[in-house]
mmCIF file of C-alpha atoms in Angstrom:
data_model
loop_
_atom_site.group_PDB
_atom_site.id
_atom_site.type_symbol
_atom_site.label_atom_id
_atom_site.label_comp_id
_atom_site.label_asym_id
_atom_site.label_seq_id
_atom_site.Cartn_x
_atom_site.Cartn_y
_atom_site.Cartn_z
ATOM 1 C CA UNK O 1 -30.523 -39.510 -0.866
ATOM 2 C CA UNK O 2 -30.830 -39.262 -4.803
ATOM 3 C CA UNK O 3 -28.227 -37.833 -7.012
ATOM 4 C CA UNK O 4 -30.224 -34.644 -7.625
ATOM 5 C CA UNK O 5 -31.013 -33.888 -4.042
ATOM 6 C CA UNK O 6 -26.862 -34.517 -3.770
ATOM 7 C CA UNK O 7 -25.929 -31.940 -5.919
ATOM 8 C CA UNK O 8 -28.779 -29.276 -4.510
ATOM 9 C CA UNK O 9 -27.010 -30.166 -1.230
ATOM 10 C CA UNK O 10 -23.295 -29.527 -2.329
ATOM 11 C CA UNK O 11 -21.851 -26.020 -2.854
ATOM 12 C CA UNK O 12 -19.932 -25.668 -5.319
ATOM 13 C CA UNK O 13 -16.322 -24.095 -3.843
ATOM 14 C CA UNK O 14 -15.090 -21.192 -5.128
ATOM 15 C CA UNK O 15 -11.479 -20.281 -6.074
ATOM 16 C CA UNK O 16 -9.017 -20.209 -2.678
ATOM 17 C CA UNK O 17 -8.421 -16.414 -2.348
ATOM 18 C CA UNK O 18 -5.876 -16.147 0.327
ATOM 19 C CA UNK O 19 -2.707 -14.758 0.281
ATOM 20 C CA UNK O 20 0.017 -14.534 3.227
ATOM 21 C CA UNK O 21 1.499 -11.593 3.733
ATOM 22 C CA UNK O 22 4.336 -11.721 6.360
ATOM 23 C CA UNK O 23 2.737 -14.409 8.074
ATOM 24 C CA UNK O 24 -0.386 -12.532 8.556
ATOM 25 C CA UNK O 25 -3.119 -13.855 6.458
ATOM 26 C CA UNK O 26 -5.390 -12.458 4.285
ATOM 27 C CA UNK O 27 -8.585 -13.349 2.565
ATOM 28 C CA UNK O 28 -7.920 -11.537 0.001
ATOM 29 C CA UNK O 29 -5.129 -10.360 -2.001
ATOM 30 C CA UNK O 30 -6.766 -6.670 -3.035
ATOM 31 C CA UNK O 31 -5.635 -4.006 0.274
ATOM 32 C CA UNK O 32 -6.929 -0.698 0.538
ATOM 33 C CA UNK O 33 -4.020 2.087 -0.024
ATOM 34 C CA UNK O 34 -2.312 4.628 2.178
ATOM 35 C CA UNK O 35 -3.659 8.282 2.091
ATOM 36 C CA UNK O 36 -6.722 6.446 -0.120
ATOM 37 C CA UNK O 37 -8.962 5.188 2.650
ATOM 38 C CA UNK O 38 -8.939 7.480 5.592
ATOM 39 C CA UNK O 39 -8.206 5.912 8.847
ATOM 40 C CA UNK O 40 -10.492 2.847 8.184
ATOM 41 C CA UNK O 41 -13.453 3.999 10.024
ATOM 42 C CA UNK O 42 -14.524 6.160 7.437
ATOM 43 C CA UNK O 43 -15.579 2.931 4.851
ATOM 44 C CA UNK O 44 -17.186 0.929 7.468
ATOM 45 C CA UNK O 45 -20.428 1.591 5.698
ATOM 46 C CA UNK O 46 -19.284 1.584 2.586
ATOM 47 C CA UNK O 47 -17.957 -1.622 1.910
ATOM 48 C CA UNK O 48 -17.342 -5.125 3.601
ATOM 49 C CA UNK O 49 -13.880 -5.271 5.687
ATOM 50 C CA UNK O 50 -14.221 -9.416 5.206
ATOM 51 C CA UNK O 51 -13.973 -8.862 1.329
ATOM 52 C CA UNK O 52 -10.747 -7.274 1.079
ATOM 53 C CA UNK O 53 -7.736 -8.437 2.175
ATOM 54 C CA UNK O 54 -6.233 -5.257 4.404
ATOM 55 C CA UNK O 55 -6.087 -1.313 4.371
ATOM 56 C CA UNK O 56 -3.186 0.807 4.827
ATOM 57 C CA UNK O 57 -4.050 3.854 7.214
ATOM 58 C CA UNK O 58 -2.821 7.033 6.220
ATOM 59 C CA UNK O 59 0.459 8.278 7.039
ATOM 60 C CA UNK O 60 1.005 8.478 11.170
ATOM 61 C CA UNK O 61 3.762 10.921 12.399
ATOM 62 C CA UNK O 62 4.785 11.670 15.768
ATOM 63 C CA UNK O 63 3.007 14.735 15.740
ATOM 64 C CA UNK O 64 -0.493 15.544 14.601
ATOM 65 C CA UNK O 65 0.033 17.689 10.575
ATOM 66 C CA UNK O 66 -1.807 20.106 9.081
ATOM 67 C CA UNK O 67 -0.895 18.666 5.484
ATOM 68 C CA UNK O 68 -0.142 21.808 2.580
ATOM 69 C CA UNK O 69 -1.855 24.502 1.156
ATOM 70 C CA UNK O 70 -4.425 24.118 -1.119
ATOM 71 C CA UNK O 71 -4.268 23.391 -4.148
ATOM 72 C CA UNK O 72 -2.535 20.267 -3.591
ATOM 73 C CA UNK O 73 -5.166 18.242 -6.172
ATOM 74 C CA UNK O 74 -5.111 18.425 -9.504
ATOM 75 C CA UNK O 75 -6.383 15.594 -12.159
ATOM 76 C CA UNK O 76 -4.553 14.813 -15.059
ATOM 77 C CA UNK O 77 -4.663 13.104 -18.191
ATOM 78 C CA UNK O 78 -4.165 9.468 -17.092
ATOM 79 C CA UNK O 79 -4.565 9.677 -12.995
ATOM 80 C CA UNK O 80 -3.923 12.768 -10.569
ATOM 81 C CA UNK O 81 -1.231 14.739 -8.299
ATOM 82 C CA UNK O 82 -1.513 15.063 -5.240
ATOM 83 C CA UNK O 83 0.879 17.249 -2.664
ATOM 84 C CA UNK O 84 -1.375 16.383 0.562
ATOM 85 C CA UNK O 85 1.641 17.103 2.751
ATOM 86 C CA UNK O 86 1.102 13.872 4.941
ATOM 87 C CA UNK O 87 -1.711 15.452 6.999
ATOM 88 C CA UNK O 88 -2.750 13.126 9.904
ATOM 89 C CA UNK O 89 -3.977 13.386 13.856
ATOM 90 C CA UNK O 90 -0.964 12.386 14.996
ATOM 91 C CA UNK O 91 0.204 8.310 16.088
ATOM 92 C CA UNK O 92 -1.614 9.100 19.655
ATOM 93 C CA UNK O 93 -4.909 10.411 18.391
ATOM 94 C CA UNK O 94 -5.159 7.471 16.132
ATOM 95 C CA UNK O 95 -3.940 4.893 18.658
ATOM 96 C CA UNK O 96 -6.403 6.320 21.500
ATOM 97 C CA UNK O 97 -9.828 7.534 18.772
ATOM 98 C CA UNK O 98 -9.968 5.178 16.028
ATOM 99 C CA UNK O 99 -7.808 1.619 17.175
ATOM 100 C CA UNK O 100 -10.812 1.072 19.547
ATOM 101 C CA UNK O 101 -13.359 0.841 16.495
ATOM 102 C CA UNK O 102 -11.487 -0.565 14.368
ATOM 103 C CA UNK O 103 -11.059 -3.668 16.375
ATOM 104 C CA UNK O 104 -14.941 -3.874 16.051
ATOM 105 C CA UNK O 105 -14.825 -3.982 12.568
ATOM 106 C CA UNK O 106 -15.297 -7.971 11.310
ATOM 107 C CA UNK O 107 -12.773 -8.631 8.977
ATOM 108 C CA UNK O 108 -10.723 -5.429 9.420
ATOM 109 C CA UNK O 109 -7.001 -6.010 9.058
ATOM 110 C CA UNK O 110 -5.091 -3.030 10.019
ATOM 111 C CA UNK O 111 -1.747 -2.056 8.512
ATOM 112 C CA UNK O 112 -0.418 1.018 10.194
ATOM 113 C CA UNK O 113 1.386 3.444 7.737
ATOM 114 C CA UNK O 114 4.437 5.296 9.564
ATOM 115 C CA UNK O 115 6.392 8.374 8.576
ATOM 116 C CA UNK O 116 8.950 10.458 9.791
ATOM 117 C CA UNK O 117 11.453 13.315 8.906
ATOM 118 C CA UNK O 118 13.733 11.553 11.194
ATOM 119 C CA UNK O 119 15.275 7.902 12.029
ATOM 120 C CA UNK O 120 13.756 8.863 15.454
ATOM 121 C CA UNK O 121 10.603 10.312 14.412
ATOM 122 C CA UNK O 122 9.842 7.154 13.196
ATOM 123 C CA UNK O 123 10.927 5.193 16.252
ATOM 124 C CA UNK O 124 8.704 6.935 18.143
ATOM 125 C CA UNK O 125 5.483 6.350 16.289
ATOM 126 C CA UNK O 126 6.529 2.522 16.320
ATOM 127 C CA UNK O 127 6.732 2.833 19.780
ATOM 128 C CA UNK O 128 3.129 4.325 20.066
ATOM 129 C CA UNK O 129 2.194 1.548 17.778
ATOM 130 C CA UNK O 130 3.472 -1.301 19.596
ATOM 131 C CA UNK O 131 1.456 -0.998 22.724
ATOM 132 C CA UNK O 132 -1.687 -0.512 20.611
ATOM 133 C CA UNK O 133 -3.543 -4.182 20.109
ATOM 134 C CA UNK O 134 -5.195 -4.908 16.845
ATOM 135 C CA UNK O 135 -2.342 -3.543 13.861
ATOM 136 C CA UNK O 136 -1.473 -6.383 11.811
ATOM 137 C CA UNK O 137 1.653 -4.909 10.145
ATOM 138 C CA UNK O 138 3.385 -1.922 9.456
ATOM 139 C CA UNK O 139 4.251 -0.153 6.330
ATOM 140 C CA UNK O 140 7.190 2.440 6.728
ATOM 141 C CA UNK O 141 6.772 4.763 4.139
ATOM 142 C CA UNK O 142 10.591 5.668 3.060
ATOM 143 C CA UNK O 143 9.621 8.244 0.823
ATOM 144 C CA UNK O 144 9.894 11.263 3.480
ATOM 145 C CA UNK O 145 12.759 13.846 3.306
ATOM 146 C CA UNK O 146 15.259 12.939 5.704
ATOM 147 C CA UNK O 147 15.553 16.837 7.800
ATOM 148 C CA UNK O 148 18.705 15.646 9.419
ATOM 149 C CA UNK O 149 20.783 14.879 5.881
ATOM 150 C CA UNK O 150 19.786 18.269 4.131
ATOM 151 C CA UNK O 151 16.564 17.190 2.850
ATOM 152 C CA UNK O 152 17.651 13.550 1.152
ATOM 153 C CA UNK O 153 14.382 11.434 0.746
ATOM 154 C CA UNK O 154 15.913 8.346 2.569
ATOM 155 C CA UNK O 155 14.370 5.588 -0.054
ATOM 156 C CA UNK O 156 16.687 7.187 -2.413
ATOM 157 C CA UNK O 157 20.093 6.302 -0.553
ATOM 158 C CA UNK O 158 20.860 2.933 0.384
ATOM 159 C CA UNK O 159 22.780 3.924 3.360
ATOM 160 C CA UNK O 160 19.980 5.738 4.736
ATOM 161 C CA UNK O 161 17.400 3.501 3.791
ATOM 162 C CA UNK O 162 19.164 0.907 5.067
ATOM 163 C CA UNK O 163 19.994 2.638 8.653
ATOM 164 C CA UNK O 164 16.090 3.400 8.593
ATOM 165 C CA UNK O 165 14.765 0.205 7.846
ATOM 166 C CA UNK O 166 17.366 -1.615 10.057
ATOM 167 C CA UNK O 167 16.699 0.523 13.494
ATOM 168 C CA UNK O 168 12.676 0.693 13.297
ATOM 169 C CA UNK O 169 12.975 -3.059 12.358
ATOM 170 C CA UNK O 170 14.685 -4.118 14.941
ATOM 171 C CA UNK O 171 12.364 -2.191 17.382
ATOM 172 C CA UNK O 172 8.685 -3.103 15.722
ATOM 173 C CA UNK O 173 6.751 -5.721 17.332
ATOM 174 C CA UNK O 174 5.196 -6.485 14.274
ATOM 175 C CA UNK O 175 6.575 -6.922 10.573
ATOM 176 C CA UNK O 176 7.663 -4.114 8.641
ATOM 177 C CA UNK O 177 7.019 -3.875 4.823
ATOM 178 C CA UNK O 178 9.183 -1.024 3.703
ATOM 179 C CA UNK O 179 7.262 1.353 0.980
ATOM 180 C CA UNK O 180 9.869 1.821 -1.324
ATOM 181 C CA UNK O 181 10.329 5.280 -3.771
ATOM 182 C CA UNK O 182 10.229 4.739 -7.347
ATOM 183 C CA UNK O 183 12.377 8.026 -7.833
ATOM 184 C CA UNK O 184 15.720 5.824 -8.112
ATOM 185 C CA UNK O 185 18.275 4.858 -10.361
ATOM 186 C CA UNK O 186 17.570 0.763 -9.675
ATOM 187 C CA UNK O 187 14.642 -0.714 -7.400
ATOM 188 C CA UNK O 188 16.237 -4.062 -7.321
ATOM 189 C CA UNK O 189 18.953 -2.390 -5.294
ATOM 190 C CA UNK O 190 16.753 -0.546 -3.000
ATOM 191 C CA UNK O 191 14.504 -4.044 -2.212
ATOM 192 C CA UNK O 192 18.011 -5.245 -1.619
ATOM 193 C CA UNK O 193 18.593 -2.751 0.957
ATOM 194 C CA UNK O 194 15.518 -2.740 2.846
ATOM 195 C CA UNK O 195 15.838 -6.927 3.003
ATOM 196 C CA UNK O 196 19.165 -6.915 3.959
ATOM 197 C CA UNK O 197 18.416 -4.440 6.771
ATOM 198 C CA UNK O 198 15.015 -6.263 8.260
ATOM 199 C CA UNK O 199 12.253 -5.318 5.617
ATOM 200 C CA UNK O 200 10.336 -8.494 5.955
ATOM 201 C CA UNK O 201 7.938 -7.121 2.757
ATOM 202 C CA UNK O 202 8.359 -4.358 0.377
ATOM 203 C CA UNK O 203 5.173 -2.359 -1.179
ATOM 204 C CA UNK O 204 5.926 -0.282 -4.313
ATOM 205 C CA UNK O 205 5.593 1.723 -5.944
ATOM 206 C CA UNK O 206 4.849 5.182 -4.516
ATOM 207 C CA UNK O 207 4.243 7.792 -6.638
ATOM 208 C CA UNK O 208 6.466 9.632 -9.392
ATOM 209 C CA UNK O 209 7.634 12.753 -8.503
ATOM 210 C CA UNK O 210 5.989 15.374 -10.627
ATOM 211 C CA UNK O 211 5.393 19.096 -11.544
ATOM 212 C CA UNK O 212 2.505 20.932 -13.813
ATOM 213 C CA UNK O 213 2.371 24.335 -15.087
ATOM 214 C CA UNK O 214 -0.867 26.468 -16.108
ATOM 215 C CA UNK O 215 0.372 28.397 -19.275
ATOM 216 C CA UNK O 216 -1.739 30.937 -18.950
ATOM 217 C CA UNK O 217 -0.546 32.203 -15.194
ATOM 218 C CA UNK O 218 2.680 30.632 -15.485
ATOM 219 C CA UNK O 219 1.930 29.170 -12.190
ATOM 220 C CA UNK O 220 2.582 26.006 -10.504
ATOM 221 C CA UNK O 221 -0.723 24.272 -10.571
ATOM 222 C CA UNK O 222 0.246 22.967 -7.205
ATOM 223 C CA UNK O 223 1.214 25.366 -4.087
ATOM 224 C CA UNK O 224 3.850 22.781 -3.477
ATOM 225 C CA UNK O 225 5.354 23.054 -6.975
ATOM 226 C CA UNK O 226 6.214 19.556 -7.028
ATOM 227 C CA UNK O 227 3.900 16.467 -6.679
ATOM 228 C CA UNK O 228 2.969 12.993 -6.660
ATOM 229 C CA UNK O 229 1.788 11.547 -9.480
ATOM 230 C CA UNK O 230 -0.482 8.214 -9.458
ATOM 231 C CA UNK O 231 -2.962 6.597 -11.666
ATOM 232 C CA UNK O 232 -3.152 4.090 -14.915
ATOM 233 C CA UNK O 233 -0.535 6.713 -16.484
ATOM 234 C CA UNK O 234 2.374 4.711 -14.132
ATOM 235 C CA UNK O 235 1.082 1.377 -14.336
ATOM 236 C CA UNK O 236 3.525 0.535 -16.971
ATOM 237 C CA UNK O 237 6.543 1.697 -14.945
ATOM 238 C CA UNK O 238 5.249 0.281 -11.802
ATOM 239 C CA UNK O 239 4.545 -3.096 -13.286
ATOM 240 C CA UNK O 240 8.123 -3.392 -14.231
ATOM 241 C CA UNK O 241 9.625 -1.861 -10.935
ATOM 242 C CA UNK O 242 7.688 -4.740 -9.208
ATOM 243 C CA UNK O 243 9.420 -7.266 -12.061
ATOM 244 C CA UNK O 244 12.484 -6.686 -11.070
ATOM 245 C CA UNK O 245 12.255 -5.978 -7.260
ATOM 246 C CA UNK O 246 10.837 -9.224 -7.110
ATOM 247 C CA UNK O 247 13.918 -11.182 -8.974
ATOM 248 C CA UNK O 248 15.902 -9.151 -6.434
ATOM 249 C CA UNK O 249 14.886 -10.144 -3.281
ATOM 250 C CA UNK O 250 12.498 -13.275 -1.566
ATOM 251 C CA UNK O 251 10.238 -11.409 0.621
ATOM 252 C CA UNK O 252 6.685 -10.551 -0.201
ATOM 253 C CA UNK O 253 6.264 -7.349 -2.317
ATOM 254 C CA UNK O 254 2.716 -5.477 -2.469
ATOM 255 C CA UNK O 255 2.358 -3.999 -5.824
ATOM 256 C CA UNK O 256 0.745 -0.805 -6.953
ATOM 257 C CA UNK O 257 0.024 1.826 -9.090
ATOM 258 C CA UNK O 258 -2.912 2.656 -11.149
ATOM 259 C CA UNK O 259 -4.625 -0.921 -10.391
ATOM 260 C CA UNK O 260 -8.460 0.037 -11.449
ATOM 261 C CA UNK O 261 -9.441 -3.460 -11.728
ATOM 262 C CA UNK O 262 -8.849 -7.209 -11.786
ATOM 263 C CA UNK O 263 -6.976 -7.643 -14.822
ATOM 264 C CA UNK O 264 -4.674 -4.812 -13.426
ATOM 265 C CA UNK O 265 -4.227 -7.021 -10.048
ATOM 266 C CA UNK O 266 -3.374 -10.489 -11.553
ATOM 267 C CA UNK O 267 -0.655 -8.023 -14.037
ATOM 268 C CA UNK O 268 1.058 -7.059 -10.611
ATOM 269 C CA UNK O 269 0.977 -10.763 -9.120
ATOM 270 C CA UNK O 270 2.226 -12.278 -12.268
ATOM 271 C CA UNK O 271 4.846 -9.812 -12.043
ATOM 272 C CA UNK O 272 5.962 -10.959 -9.211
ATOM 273 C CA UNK O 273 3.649 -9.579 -6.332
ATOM 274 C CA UNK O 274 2.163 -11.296 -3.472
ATOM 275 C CA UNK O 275 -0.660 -8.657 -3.071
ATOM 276 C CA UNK O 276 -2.085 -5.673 -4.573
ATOM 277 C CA UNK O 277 -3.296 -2.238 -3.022
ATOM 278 C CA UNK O 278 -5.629 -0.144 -4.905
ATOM 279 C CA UNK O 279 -5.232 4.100 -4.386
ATOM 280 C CA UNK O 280 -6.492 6.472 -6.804
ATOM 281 C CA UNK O 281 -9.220 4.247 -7.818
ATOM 282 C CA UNK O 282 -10.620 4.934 -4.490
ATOM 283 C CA UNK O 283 -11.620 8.689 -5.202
ATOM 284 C CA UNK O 284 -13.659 7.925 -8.245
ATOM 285 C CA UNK O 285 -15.279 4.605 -6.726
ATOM 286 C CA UNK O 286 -15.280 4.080 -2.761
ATOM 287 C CA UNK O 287 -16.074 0.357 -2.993
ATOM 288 C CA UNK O 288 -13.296 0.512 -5.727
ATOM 289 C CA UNK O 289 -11.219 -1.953 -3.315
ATOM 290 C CA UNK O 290 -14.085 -4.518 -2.915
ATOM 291 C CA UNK O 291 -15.341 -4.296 -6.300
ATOM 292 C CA UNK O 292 -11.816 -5.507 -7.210
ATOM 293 C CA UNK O 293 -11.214 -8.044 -4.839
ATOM 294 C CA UNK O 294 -14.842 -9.384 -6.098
ATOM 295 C CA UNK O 295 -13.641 -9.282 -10.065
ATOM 296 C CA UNK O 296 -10.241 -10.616 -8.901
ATOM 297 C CA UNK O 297 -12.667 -14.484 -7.578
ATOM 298 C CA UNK O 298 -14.324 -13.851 -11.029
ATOM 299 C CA UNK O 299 -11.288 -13.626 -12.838
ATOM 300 C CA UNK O 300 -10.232 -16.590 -10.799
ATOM 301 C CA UNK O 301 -13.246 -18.833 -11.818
ATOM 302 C CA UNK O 302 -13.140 -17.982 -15.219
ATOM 303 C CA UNK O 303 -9.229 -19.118 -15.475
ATOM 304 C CA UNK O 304 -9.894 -21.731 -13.305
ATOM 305 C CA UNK O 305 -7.032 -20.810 -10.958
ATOM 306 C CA UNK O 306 -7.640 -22.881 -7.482
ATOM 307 C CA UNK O 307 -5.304 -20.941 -5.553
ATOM 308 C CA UNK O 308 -4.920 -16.727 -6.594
ATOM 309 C CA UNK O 309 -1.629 -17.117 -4.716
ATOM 310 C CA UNK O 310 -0.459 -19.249 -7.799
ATOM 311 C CA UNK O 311 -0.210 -16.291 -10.060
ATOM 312 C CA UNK O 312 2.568 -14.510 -8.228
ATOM 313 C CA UNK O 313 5.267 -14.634 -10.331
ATOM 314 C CA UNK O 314 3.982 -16.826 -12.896
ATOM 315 C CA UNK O 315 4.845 -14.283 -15.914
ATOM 316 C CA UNK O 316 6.204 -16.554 -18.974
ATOM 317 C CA UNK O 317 8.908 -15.123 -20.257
#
């Protein structure tokens, strides 16, 4: 064979674009985000499942939840609110009308998102979980009031963050990766917390606590009052929170908050994060999670980085 027909025959190889995660591995470091992408099902014509690296369903309770009262959207100057109120089927409709397609799905990696007003709220929707085949991990979202300790979000108290995270830990039959609140004093000791207890990955952050006004009715602009806020505005913040969780702790961390594209990814991995998940860009561009993990193997070429998982942590300083 001549030289030229050699070189028609070889393809070139691309940049390696897989990240582990918990020992669950992904091809992609780029995940879909809670409360951002449905149950899954929803996107399967929308965009490839074997381009992106997960997706995060949204929140699963114990019971099925009608979610607030409208409005409980608003946009804002650099991202949104939102006061959705955690509205879901319920861990049994899920498990029993969408786990069955989902397994269909090529190249659909399934991180179930469980909540709970209660240590044993959540215990039970792990329990549901852990008979249904095809979830890769869980993420337990510790930003929920905790009803039995007057209302105290349990991500913002070690002692019941850790008590959370060490119970539904030791019960889960897969990994947990603890979503962490960024409504704290210090997120290096909260990623302690969660790792000491079991947390075997952390994602943060979750949104910032917020509140608008309309002058003019001197209204909340949310029926909630209160709200969470997401978007580019908290990059900044969130960027930093995943700095220092990650010199805190050696677990994986999945970073986010206002990611809308690859630069914003490889900023969260050199910070210190193993993996990204993309939210809010989601409502202004559905394929916004494969259009990113696409520009992240540009980004890649172009830097000539052979491995993406080289860039966590690899901020100079």
């Amino acid at each position: 064979m001549g030289e030229d027909a050699a070189k028609v025959g070889k393809v070139a190889k691309g940049p390696d674009m897989r990240v582990t995660v918990c020992g669950v591995e992904l091809a992609s470091p780029v995940i879909a985000a809670s409360g951002t992408f449905g149950y899954g099902v929803e996107f399967e014509e929308i965009l490839s499942f074997e381009r992106i690296g997960a997706f995060v369903t949204k929140g699963l309770s114990r019971e099925a939840m009608a979610g607030n009262p409208t409005p409980r959207i608003i946009e804002t100057a650099s991202g949104m609110m939102n006061a959705i109120g955690l509205q879901n089927m319920g861990v049994k409709a899920f498990v029993e009308g969408k786990m069955p397609r989902l397994r269909e799905i090529a190249g659909a990696v399934v991180i179930a998102n469980v909540f709970g007003f209660t240590v044993e709220d959540c215990l039970e929707v792990i329990r549901v979980l852990n008979d249904a085949p095809g979830i890769s991990l869980y993420e337990l979202n510790a930003s929920c009031p905790n009803t039995a300790h007057g209302g105290m979000v349990f991500g913002t108290d070690p002692t019941l963050l850790g008590n959370l995270v060490g119970k539904c830990a030791k019960l889960a039959a897969r990994p947990v990766v603890v979503k962490l609140s960024p409504n704290v004093t210090s997120i290096a000791l909260m990623a302690r917390t969660a790792a000491g207890a079991g947390a075997q990955g952390l994602s943060l952050v979750n949104t910032f606590l917020s509140m608008a006004i309309d002058p003019e009715t001197r209204r909340p602009r949310i029926a909630n009052v209160t709200a969470g806020l997401s978007g580019p505005g908290i990059k900044p913040i969130a960027v930093r929170m995943v700095y220092e969780a990650a010199q805190a702790v050696r677990i994986p961390i999945l970073g986010m908050g206002g990611i809308l594209n690859a630069s914003d990814a490889v900023e969260f991995m050199l910070a210190g994060a193993t993996a990204v998940q993309v939210g809010t860009a989601s409502y202004a561009d559905p394929r916004a999670v494969e259009n990113i993990a696409n520009g992240l193997r540009r980004w890649c070429e172009k830097h000539s980085v052979g491995k993406v998982s080289s860039l966590t942590g690899g901020v100079v300083l």
